[in-house]
Coordinates of C-alpha atoms and ligand atoms in Angstrom, one line a residue:
Chain U
M579 CA 106.5 80.6 68.0
N580 CA 104.3 77.9 69.3
N581 CA 102.0 80.4 70.9
I582 CA 101.6 82.2 67.6
L583 CA 100.6 79.0 65.9
V584 CA 98.1 78.1 68.7
I585 CA 96.3 81.4 68.3
A586 CA 96.6 81.4 64.5
K587 CA 95.1 77.9 64.2
K588 CA 92.2 78.5 66.6
D589 CA 91.2 81.8 65.0
F590 CA 91.7 80.5 61.4
K591 CA 89.2 77.7 62.3
S592 CA 86.7 80.0 63.8
L593 CA 86.9 82.3 60.8
V594 CA 86.6 79.5 58.2
F595 CA 83.7 77.9 60.0
S596 CA 81.9 81.2 60.6
S597 CA 79.2 82.7 58.4
P598 CA 81.0 85.9 57.3
L599 CA 83.5 84.0 55.2
W600 CA 80.8 82.1 53.5
V601 CA 78.6 85.1 52.9
I602 CA 81.5 86.9 51.5
S603 CA 82.7 84.1 49.2
T604 CA 79.1 83.6 47.9
L605 CA 78.9 87.3 47.2
C606 CA 82.3 87.3 45.5
S607 CA 81.5 84.2 43.4
A608 CA 78.2 85.7 42.2
V609 CA 79.8 89.0 41.1
W610 CA 82.8 87.2 39.6
S611 CA 80.8 84.6 37.7
Y612 CA 78.6 87.3 36.1
L613 CA 81.4 89.7 35.2
Y614 CA 84.0 87.2 34.4
L615 CA 81.8 85.2 32.0
R616 CA 80.7 88.4 30.3
E617 CA 84.3 89.6 29.7
L618 CA 85.3 86.2 28.5
S619 CA 82.5 85.9 26.0
T620 CA 83.1 89.3 24.7
F621 CA 86.8 88.4 24.3
V622 CA 86.0 85.2 22.5
Q623 CA 83.6 86.9 20.1
R624 CA 86.1 89.6 19.3
S625 CA 89.1 87.4 18.8
S626 CA 87.2 85.0 16.5
F627 CA 86.0 88.0 14.6
V628 CA 89.6 89.2 14.2
G629 CA 90.6 85.8 13.1
G630 CA 92.4 82.7 14.4
G631 CA 91.3 80.4 17.2
P632 CA 89.3 81.5 20.2
A633 CA 92.5 81.6 22.3
G634 CA 95.5 80.7 20.2
G635 CA 99.1 81.3 21.1
A636 CA 99.2 84.8 19.8
D637 CA 96.3 85.7 22.0
S638 CA 97.8 84.5 25.2
L639 CA 98.8 88.0 26.3
N640 CA 95.5 89.4 25.2
I641 CA 93.4 87.1 27.2
Y642 CA 95.5 88.1 30.2
Y643 CA 94.9 91.8 29.7
E644 CA 91.4 91.6 28.3
V645 CA 90.0 89.1 30.8
F646 CA 92.3 88.1 33.7
A647 CA 93.7 91.5 34.5
K648 CA 90.2 92.9 34.8
H649 CA 89.1 90.0 37.0
I650 CA 92.1 90.5 39.3
S651 CA 91.6 94.2 39.5
L652 CA 87.9 93.6 40.3
S653 CA 89.0 91.1 43.0
N654 CA 91.3 93.7 44.5
V655 CA 88.5 96.2 44.8
I656 CA 86.1 93.7 46.3
F657 CA 88.7 92.6 48.8
L658 CA 89.4 96.2 49.8
F659 CA 85.8 96.4 51.0
L660 CA 85.1 92.9 52.2
I661 CA 88.4 91.9 54.0
P662 CA 87.6 94.3 56.8
A663 CA 84.3 92.4 57.3
L664 CA 86.3 89.2 57.7
T665 CA 88.9 90.6 60.0
M666 CA 86.5 92.6 62.2
K667 CA 86.1 89.6 64.5
L668 CA 89.8 89.1 65.2
L669 CA 90.1 91.4 68.2
S670 CA 86.8 93.4 68.6
E671 CA 85.0 90.1 69.2
E672 CA 87.4 89.2 71.9
R673 CA 86.7 92.5 73.6
K674 CA 83.0 92.1 73.2
Q675 CA 82.9 88.5 74.5
K676 CA 85.3 89.5 77.3
T677 CA 87.7 86.8 76.3
Y678 CA 90.3 89.6 75.9
N679 CA 91.0 89.1 79.6
L680 CA 92.1 85.6 78.9
L681 CA 94.6 86.6 76.2
L682 CA 96.0 89.3 78.5
T683 CA 96.5 87.0 81.4
V684 CA 98.1 83.9 79.8
P685 CA 101.9 83.9 79.5
I686 CA 101.9 85.2 75.9
S687 CA 103.3 88.4 74.6
S688 CA 101.1 91.0 72.8
L689 CA 103.2 90.6 69.7
S690 CA 102.5 86.9 69.5
I691 CA 98.8 87.6 69.8
A692 CA 99.0 90.2 67.0
V693 CA 101.1 87.9 64.7
G694 CA 98.9 84.9 65.4
K695 CA 95.7 86.9 64.6
F696 CA 97.3 88.3 61.4
L697 CA 98.1 84.8 60.2
A698 CA 94.6 83.6 60.9
G699 CA 93.1 86.4 59.0
F700 CA 95.5 86.1 56.2
G701 CA 94.9 82.3 55.9
A702 CA 91.1 82.8 55.8
S703 CA 91.5 85.6 53.2
L704 CA 93.7 83.3 51.0
V705 CA 90.6 81.1 50.7
L706 CA 89.0 84.0 48.8
V707 CA 92.1 84.6 46.7
F708 CA 92.0 80.9 45.8
I709 CA 88.4 81.1 44.8
S710 CA 89.2 84.1 42.5
L711 CA 92.1 82.1 41.0
L712 CA 89.8 79.3 40.1
Y713 CA 88.3 81.4 37.3
P714 CA 91.5 81.8 35.2
L715 CA 92.6 78.3 36.1
G716 CA 89.3 77.0 34.8
T717 CA 89.7 78.9 31.6
G718 CA 93.1 77.3 31.3
L719 CA 91.4 74.0 30.7
V720 CA 90.2 75.1 27.3
A721 CA 92.7 77.9 26.4
D722 CA 96.4 78.3 26.2
F723 CA 98.2 81.2 27.8
S724 CA 101.2 82.2 29.8
Y725 CA 100.9 81.1 33.4
S726 CA 103.9 83.0 34.7
I727 CA 102.3 86.4 34.5
L728 CA 99.1 85.1 36.0
F729 CA 100.9 83.7 39.0
S730 CA 102.9 86.9 39.4
A731 CA 99.6 88.8 39.5
Y732 CA 98.1 86.4 42.0
L733 CA 101.2 86.7 44.2
G734 CA 100.6 90.5 44.1
L735 CA 97.0 89.9 45.0
A736 CA 98.0 87.8 47.9
F737 CA 100.3 90.5 49.1
I738 CA 97.8 93.2 48.8
V739 CA 95.3 91.1 50.6
G740 CA 97.8 90.6 53.4
A741 CA 98.1 94.4 53.6
Y742 CA 94.3 94.7 53.9
V743 CA 94.3 92.0 56.6
S744 CA 96.9 93.9 58.6
V745 CA 94.9 97.1 58.3
G746 CA 91.7 95.3 59.2
L747 CA 93.5 93.8 62.2
L748 CA 94.5 97.2 63.5
S749 CA 91.0 98.5 63.1
S750 CA 89.6 95.5 64.9
S751 CA 92.0 96.2 67.8
L752 CA 90.7 99.7 68.2
T753 CA 87.1 99.1 68.9
K754 CA 84.6 96.8 70.6
S755 CA 82.1 97.3 67.8
P756 CA 82.5 95.0 64.7
L757 CA 80.6 97.5 62.5
L758 CA 82.9 100.4 63.4
S759 CA 85.9 98.2 62.9
V760 CA 84.7 97.4 59.3
M761 CA 84.1 101.0 58.5
M762 CA 87.5 102.0 59.8
G763 CA 89.2 99.2 57.9
V764 CA 87.5 100.2 54.6
I765 CA 88.3 103.9 55.1
L766 CA 91.9 103.1 55.9
N767 CA 92.3 100.8 52.9
L768 CA 90.7 103.4 50.6
S769 CA 92.9 106.2 51.9
I770 CA 96.0 104.1 51.5
L771 CA 95.1 103.1 48.0
I772 CA 93.8 106.4 46.7
V773 CA 95.5 109.1 48.6
L774 CA 98.9 107.6 48.3
G775 CA 98.3 106.7 44.7
Q776 CA 97.7 110.3 43.6
A777 CA 101.2 111.6 43.3
D778 CA 100.7 113.5 40.1
F779 CA 100.2 116.8 41.8
L780 CA 103.7 116.6 43.0
S781 CA 105.2 116.3 39.5
E782 CA 107.2 119.5 40.1
Y783 CA 109.0 117.9 43.0
P784 CA 110.3 114.6 41.6
T785 CA 111.8 113.4 44.8
F786 CA 108.6 113.7 46.7
Q787 CA 106.7 112.3 43.9
S788 CA 108.8 109.2 43.7
M789 CA 108.7 108.9 47.5
I790 CA 104.9 109.0 47.6
E791 CA 104.7 106.6 44.6
Y792 CA 107.0 104.2 46.5
L793 CA 104.6 104.4 49.5
S794 CA 101.6 103.8 47.3
I795 CA 100.3 100.3 47.6
G796 CA 98.8 100.5 44.1
S797 CA 102.0 101.1 42.2
H798 CA 103.6 98.0 43.7
F799 CA 100.5 95.9 42.9
V800 CA 100.6 97.1 39.3
E801 CA 104.1 95.8 39.0
F802 CA 103.0 92.4 40.0
M803 CA 100.2 92.6 37.6
Q804 CA 102.6 93.3 34.8
G805 CA 104.6 90.2 35.7
L806 CA 107.4 92.2 37.2
L807 CA 108.6 90.4 40.3
Q808 CA 110.7 93.0 42.1
S809 CA 112.3 92.6 45.4
K810 CA 111.6 96.2 46.3
S811 CA 107.9 95.5 45.9
I812 CA 108.1 92.4 48.0
I813 CA 110.0 94.2 50.7
Y814 CA 107.4 97.0 50.5
F815 CA 104.5 94.7 51.2
I816 CA 106.4 92.8 54.0
S817 CA 107.3 96.1 55.7
F818 CA 103.7 97.4 55.2
I819 CA 102.2 94.4 56.9
S820 CA 104.9 94.3 59.7
F821 CA 104.2 98.0 60.4
F822 CA 100.4 97.4 60.9
V823 CA 100.9 94.2 62.9
F824 CA 103.4 96.0 65.1
L825 CA 100.9 98.9 65.6
T826 CA 98.3 96.3 66.6
N827 CA 100.8 94.9 69.1
R828 CA 101.1 98.4 70.6
I829 CA 97.4 98.8 70.9
I830 CA 97.0 95.4 72.7
E831 CA 99.9 96.4 75.0
S832 CA 98.3 99.8 75.7
S833 CA 95.0 98.2 76.7
R834 CA 96.8 97.2 79.9
W835 CA 97.4 100.9 80.5
R836 CA 93.9 102.2 80.1
Chain P
M1224 CA 102.3 83.9 98.0
L1225 CA 100.8 87.2 97.0
K1226 CA 102.0 90.6 98.2
V1227 CA 100.2 93.8 97.2
K1228 CA 101.9 97.1 98.2
N1229 CA 100.6 100.7 97.9
L1230 CA 98.5 99.9 94.9
N1231 CA 96.8 102.8 93.1
K1232 CA 94.7 102.9 90.0
K1233 CA 93.2 105.9 88.5
Y1234 CA 90.8 105.8 85.5
G1235 CA 91.0 109.4 84.4
S1236 CA 89.5 111.2 87.4
V1237 CA 88.1 108.1 89.1
H1238 CA 90.5 106.9 91.8
A1239 CA 89.3 103.3 91.8
V1240 CA 92.0 101.8 94.0
K1241 CA 93.7 103.8 96.8
N1242 CA 97.0 102.8 98.4
L1243 CA 95.9 99.2 98.8
S1244 CA 98.3 96.9 100.6
F1245 CA 97.7 93.3 101.7
K1246 CA 99.3 89.8 101.8
L1247 CA 98.0 86.4 101.1
E1248 CA 99.9 83.5 102.6
K1249 CA 100.2 80.1 101.0
G1250 CA 97.1 78.0 101.5
E1251 CA 95.0 80.8 102.7
R1252 CA 91.6 81.6 101.2
L1253 CA 91.2 85.4 101.3
G1254 CA 87.8 86.9 100.8
F1255 CA 87.8 90.3 99.1
L1256 CA 84.6 91.9 100.2
G1257 CA 83.1 95.1 99.1
P1258 CA 80.0 96.7 97.6
N1259 CA 79.8 97.2 93.9
G1260 CA 82.3 99.7 92.6
A1261 CA 84.6 99.2 95.5
G1262 CA 87.6 98.4 93.3
K1263 CA 87.6 94.6 93.6
T1264 CA 87.7 93.8 89.9
T1265 CA 90.3 96.5 89.2
T1266 CA 92.6 95.1 91.9
M1267 CA 92.2 91.6 90.6
Q1268 CA 92.9 92.6 87.0
I1269 CA 96.1 94.3 88.1
I1270 CA 97.2 91.2 90.0
A1271 CA 96.4 89.0 87.0
G1272 CA 98.4 91.3 84.6
A1273 CA 95.5 92.4 82.5
L1274 CA 95.8 96.0 83.7
A1275 CA 98.7 98.2 84.7
P1276 CA 98.4 100.1 88.0
S1277 CA 99.0 103.9 88.3
S1278 CA 101.5 103.1 91.0
G1279 CA 102.4 100.4 93.5
T1280 CA 103.8 96.8 93.3
V1281 CA 102.4 93.3 93.1
S1282 CA 104.5 90.2 93.6
V1283 CA 103.4 86.6 93.3
A1284 CA 105.7 83.8 94.7
G1285 CA 108.5 86.4 94.8
H1286 CA 108.2 87.5 91.2
D1287 CA 107.2 91.1 90.4
V1288 CA 104.1 91.3 88.1
F1289 CA 105.6 94.1 86.0
E1290 CA 109.2 92.9 85.8
S1291 CA 108.5 89.2 85.0
P1292 CA 104.9 89.0 83.9
K1293 CA 105.3 85.6 82.2
K1294 CA 106.6 84.0 85.4
V1295 CA 103.8 85.5 87.4
K1296 CA 101.1 84.5 84.9
K1297 CA 102.2 80.9 85.2
Q1298 CA 101.5 81.1 88.9
I1299 CA 97.9 82.4 88.5
G1300 CA 94.6 80.9 87.5
Y1301 CA 92.2 83.8 86.9
L1302 CA 88.5 83.7 86.6
P1303 CA 87.3 87.2 85.5
E1304 CA 83.9 88.6 86.4
I1305 CA 82.5 87.3 83.1
P1306 CA 83.9 83.9 82.2
P1307 CA 86.2 84.3 79.2
V1308 CA 84.7 81.6 77.0
Y1309 CA 84.3 81.3 73.3
E1310 CA 80.7 80.7 72.4
D1311 CA 81.6 78.8 69.2
M1312 CA 83.8 76.2 70.8
K1313 CA 83.1 72.9 72.5
V1314 CA 84.0 72.8 76.2
C1315 CA 86.8 70.3 75.6
D1316 CA 88.3 72.2 72.6
Y1317 CA 88.1 75.4 74.7
L1318 CA 90.0 73.8 77.6
K1319 CA 92.6 72.4 75.1
Y1320 CA 93.1 75.9 73.6
V1321 CA 93.6 77.5 77.0
S1322 CA 96.0 74.7 78.0
Q1323 CA 98.0 75.5 74.9
L1324 CA 97.9 79.2 75.6
K1325 CA 99.2 78.5 79.1
G1326 CA 102.1 76.6 77.5
I1327 CA 101.2 73.2 79.1
L1328 CA 103.4 70.5 77.6
K1329 CA 101.8 68.3 75.0
V1330 CA 102.4 65.1 77.1
N1331 CA 100.4 66.5 80.0
L1332 CA 97.7 68.1 78.0
S1333 CA 94.9 65.5 78.2
K1334 CA 95.7 64.7 81.8
E1335 CA 95.4 68.3 82.8
I1336 CA 92.1 68.8 80.9
D1337 CA 90.6 65.6 82.3
E1338 CA 91.5 66.7 85.8
A1339 CA 90.0 70.2 85.4
I1340 CA 86.8 68.6 84.0
A1341 CA 86.6 66.2 86.9
K1342 CA 87.2 68.9 89.5
T1343 CA 84.4 71.0 88.1
N1344 CA 82.0 68.2 87.2
L1345 CA 81.9 69.1 83.6
E1346 CA 81.9 65.5 82.2
S1347 CA 78.4 65.6 81.0
V1348 CA 78.9 68.7 78.8
A1349 CA 82.5 68.2 77.7
N1350 CA 81.4 67.7 74.1
R1351 CA 78.7 70.5 74.0
Y1352 CA 79.1 73.9 72.5
I1353 CA 79.6 76.6 75.1
Q1354 CA 76.8 78.8 73.6
H1355 CA 74.3 76.1 74.6
L1356 CA 75.3 76.0 78.2
S1357 CA 73.5 77.5 81.2
K1358 CA 75.2 80.3 83.1
G1359 CA 76.1 77.9 85.9
F1360 CA 77.9 75.6 83.5
R1361 CA 79.7 78.5 81.8
Q1362 CA 80.9 79.6 85.2
R1363 CA 82.3 76.1 85.8
V1364 CA 84.0 76.1 82.4
G1365 CA 85.5 79.4 83.5
L1366 CA 86.7 77.8 86.7
A1367 CA 88.0 74.8 84.9
Q1368 CA 90.0 77.1 82.7
A1369 CA 91.5 78.8 85.7
L1370 CA 92.5 75.4 87.2
L1371 CA 94.4 74.3 84.1
G1372 CA 98.1 73.9 84.8
N1373 CA 97.4 73.6 88.6
P1374 CA 98.4 77.2 89.4
P1375 CA 99.3 77.8 93.1
L1376 CA 97.2 81.1 93.2
L1377 CA 93.6 81.3 92.1
I1378 CA 91.9 84.7 91.6
L1379 CA 88.2 84.3 91.4
D1380 CA 86.2 87.4 90.7
E1381 CA 82.6 87.1 92.0
P1382 CA 82.3 83.5 90.9
T1383 CA 78.6 83.2 91.9
V1384 CA 77.2 86.4 90.7
G1385 CA 74.1 86.0 88.5
L1386 CA 73.6 82.3 89.3
D1387 CA 70.5 80.7 90.7
P1388 CA 70.6 79.4 94.3
Q1389 CA 71.2 75.8 93.4
Q1390 CA 74.1 76.8 91.1
I1391 CA 75.5 79.1 93.8
I1392 CA 75.6 76.2 96.3
E1393 CA 77.4 74.0 93.8
I1394 CA 80.0 76.5 92.8
R1395 CA 80.7 77.3 96.5
E1396 CA 81.2 73.6 97.3
L1397 CA 83.5 73.3 94.3
I1398 CA 85.7 76.1 95.5
K1399 CA 85.7 74.9 99.1
N1400 CA 86.9 71.5 98.0
L1401 CA 89.8 72.7 95.9
E1402 CA 93.0 71.7 97.5
G1403 CA 96.5 72.9 97.1
H1404 CA 95.7 76.5 96.0
S1405 CA 95.8 79.8 97.7
V1406 CA 92.6 81.7 96.8
L1407 CA 91.7 85.3 96.4
L1408 CA 87.9 85.5 96.1
S1409 CA 85.9 88.6 95.6
S1410 CA 82.3 89.0 96.5
H1411 CA 79.8 91.5 97.6
I1412 CA 77.9 88.8 99.6
L1413 CA 79.1 88.3 103.1
S1414 CA 77.8 84.8 103.8
E1415 CA 79.7 83.6 100.8
V1416 CA 83.0 84.8 102.2
Q1417 CA 82.0 83.5 105.6
N1418 CA 81.3 80.2 104.0
I1419 CA 84.4 79.8 101.8
C1420 CA 87.2 81.8 103.2
T1421 CA 89.6 81.8 106.1
K1422 CA 90.3 85.5 106.1
A1423 CA 88.6 88.6 104.8
I1424 CA 89.4 92.1 103.7
I1425 CA 86.6 94.6 103.5
I1426 CA 87.2 97.3 101.0
K1427 CA 85.1 100.4 100.1
N1428 CA 86.0 103.2 97.6
G1429 CA 89.2 101.4 96.8
Q1430 CA 90.5 101.4 100.4
I1431 CA 90.8 98.7 103.0
I1432 CA 88.5 99.4 106.0
L1433 CA 88.8 96.1 107.8
E1434 CA 91.1 93.1 107.6
D1435 CA 90.9 90.0 109.9
N1436 CA 90.4 86.3 110.3
I1437 CA 86.8 85.3 109.7
Q1438 CA 86.5 83.9 113.3
D1439 CA 87.9 87.1 114.8
L1440 CA 85.6 89.2 112.6
I1441 CA 82.6 87.3 113.9
H1442 CA 83.5 87.7 117.5
N1443 CA 85.1 91.1 117.3
E1444 CA 83.2 93.4 119.7
S1445 CA 80.1 91.4 118.9
S1446 CA 80.2 89.3 122.1
S1447 CA 80.2 92.3 124.3
I1448 CA 76.5 92.0 123.9
V1449 CA 75.0 89.1 126.0
H1450 CA 71.4 87.8 125.9
L1451 CA 70.0 86.4 129.1
K1452 CA 66.9 84.3 129.8
L1453 CA 65.9 84.5 133.5
N1454 CA 63.2 82.9 135.5
S1455 CA 62.3 86.2 137.0
F1456 CA 63.4 89.7 136.2
T1457 CA 62.6 92.7 138.5
K1458 CA 63.6 96.3 138.8
E1459 CA 65.8 95.3 141.7
I1460 CA 67.8 92.8 139.6
E1461 CA 68.1 95.3 136.9
N1462 CA 69.6 97.8 139.3
N1463 CA 72.0 95.2 140.8
L1464 CA 73.2 94.4 137.3
L1465 CA 73.7 98.0 136.4
N1466 CA 75.7 98.4 139.6
L1467 CA 78.3 96.0 138.4
N1468 CA 81.2 98.0 137.0
Y1469 CA 81.5 95.9 133.8
V1470 CA 77.8 96.3 132.8
K1471 CA 77.2 99.4 130.6
H1472 CA 73.6 98.9 129.7
C1473 CA 70.7 96.6 130.5
A1474 CA 67.3 96.3 128.9
Q1475 CA 64.4 93.9 128.4
K1476 CA 63.8 92.9 124.8
N1477 CA 60.9 90.6 124.1
N1478 CA 61.4 87.8 126.7
K1479 CA 65.1 88.2 126.8
I1480 CA 67.4 90.7 128.6
E1481 CA 70.1 92.3 126.6
I1482 CA 73.2 93.4 128.4
H1483 CA 76.1 95.4 127.0
L1484 CA 79.4 94.6 128.7
T1485 CA 82.6 96.8 128.7
N1486 CA 84.5 94.1 126.7
S1487 CA 84.1 90.6 125.4
S1488 CA 86.6 88.6 127.4
D1489 CA 85.7 85.2 128.7
E1490 CA 86.5 86.2 132.2
L1491 CA 83.8 88.8 132.2
L1492 CA 81.2 86.2 130.9
I1493 CA 82.2 83.9 133.7
E1494 CA 81.9 86.7 136.2
L1495 CA 78.5 87.6 135.0
S1496 CA 77.2 84.0 135.2
K1497 CA 78.6 83.6 138.7
F1498 CA 76.8 86.8 139.8
L1499 CA 73.5 85.7 138.3
I1500 CA 73.6 82.2 139.9
N1501 CA 74.6 83.6 143.2
S1502 CA 71.7 86.1 143.2
G1503 CA 69.3 83.3 142.6
V1504 CA 67.3 84.8 139.7
G1505 CA 67.1 81.4 138.0
L1506 CA 69.5 81.6 135.0
I1507 CA 68.0 79.7 132.1
E1508 CA 70.2 80.9 129.3
Q1509 CA 73.2 83.2 128.8
S1510 CA 74.4 83.6 125.2
P1511 CA 76.8 86.1 123.7
Q1512 CA 75.3 87.6 120.6
D1513 CA 76.9 86.5 117.3
L1514 CA 77.0 89.9 115.7
K1515 CA 77.2 88.4 112.2
L1516 CA 79.8 89.7 109.8
E1517 CA 76.7 90.8 107.9
N1518 CA 76.0 93.5 110.5
I1519 CA 79.6 94.6 110.5
F1520 CA 79.6 94.7 106.8
I1521 CA 76.4 96.7 106.5
E1522 CA 77.7 99.0 109.3
L1523 CA 81.1 99.6 107.7
T1524 CA 80.1 100.0 104.1
K1525 CA 77.1 102.3 104.8
Ligands
LIG123 N1 87.4 100.9 82.5 C1 87.0 101.8 83.4 N2 87.0 103.1 83.1 C2 86.6 104.0 84.0 N3 86.2 103.7 85.3 C3 86.2 102.4 85.6 C4 86.6 101.4 84.7 N4 86.5 100.2 85.3 C5 86.0 100.5 86.6 N5 85.8 101.8 86.8 C6 85.4 102.4 88.0 O1 86.3 102.1 89.0 C7 85.6 101.8 90.2 C8 85.9 100.4 90.7 O2 85.3 99.5 89.8 P1 85.5 97.9 90.0 O3 86.9 97.6 90.2 O4 84.8 97.3 88.8 O5 84.7 97.6 91.3 P2 84.0 96.2 91.8 O6 84.6 95.1 91.1 O7 84.4 96.2 93.3 O8 82.6 96.4 91.6 C9 84.1 102.0 89.9 O9 83.8 103.3 90.4 C10 84.0 102.0 88.4 O10 83.0 102.8 88.0
LIG124 MG1 83.6 93.7 90.0

């Protein structure tokens, strides 16, 4: 346990104090600021046209679906592409810098290494989630709306980001090249999101369809977005993440058997 | 301390280590000599637990590397070929991190780090970022890292490779002055092993071709060649020498006479000097040739 935290702390620091995170968050903030403010102003215009205050009690659900939900979905798409760029360092950098030898020869298990690295990547990614959360929270200063659905959605976003981090960690364990690791991460994320999401073609086989839908990361995320906190979704994300962290552990272990 | 038995490692079709067996006793400094590609790094990685062998066993202080890897890793300080340092860390933070990875108790942490810094003379750069350090300093940081936790066995993979002559001398002195560790040191430079180690193994293509104490290696067969300086040297004296049953060969080289004896025992050398004095040729100098390890090495690894 202690070992895990030692690795998590060190890698979290080096991620947070490194340029990729700041490049990514600047990029995100730029995109968010532009699109978020546009959606918000359209919403304000329309709702005052329809009548009532800019964001009165009756509009509280609307502002969520018209503005926040769009912002959160956009955040999700951005994270899908950018989280792998954040996690690429976690293991491929160790291989490149030859510090991998150090990790393999200290009295620490491969699983502790994998879990520690996951926590570091997850922690750094939560910084991005937090920046994204600042937009709706800022709006909350001037408008009134239901916070519970917002937080449910952000919990979902945190889980899906955790899933991207675990995928990114695995891709980073597979190669020495950071660029290749980013590409692998994006492709894996996309295939998990898209391929598993398209279960309609199985509509004639309901059992398979529901199975594929259960495996789809998107369907669980949508539930969080709708304010439905379900234990099966939480269990889904935790198993998803554990599965990829465990695979990473196996890859680290297998590097001893090259 | 360290026992390696019938070790084999194949990388696909490359048989990098072949049936390697050797022992390292407590307190010994064993030089692991061989040209590039001989399998030194591979063997050391296996001992340190970074690589699994194809077959064979390694035990350190009685623990098997594959059965109880954690126990073994606590016994070993490993300096890989390229020092495993993080560019974006300060020297002291890096050493703290490694100490924590090694599971050194919190109460001993700063003492251990200070000791490692002192032994490797890193005081002046302790607060600098590793990316700004010269190669020699990085190597010392790598060495300090290996010393943390005071492990009984040090594995040093070509610690002076790529350094400038001044840095090489410093690192060698550092290693020589380390006390209380058994050392396995690899090198492709003979004088280095001669200088630092008490024993040497020469390997080539993954196999041991010679194993001995440094002293014995230097004298081994070498002293069967003797150089003489005589006041006068004539054909007659040469014939007399060749008539002796322990002289195989006799020739004049420059202003010296080179004699090959049948073996290198001290008795023979005494015999020879008695004979020369009695024959009144004016013996000025008689010296057994130090066939340097260098020559053996070049000869063996050709
Ligand atoms: N990861 C690897 N994959 C394939 N072959 C390797 C690998 N590492 C080393 N080798 C080969 O194994 C042999 C021994 O290499 P090495 O142990 O590095 O030798 P040394 O350290 O004595 O120079 C060389 O022929 C080398 O090319
Ligand atoms: Mg080598």
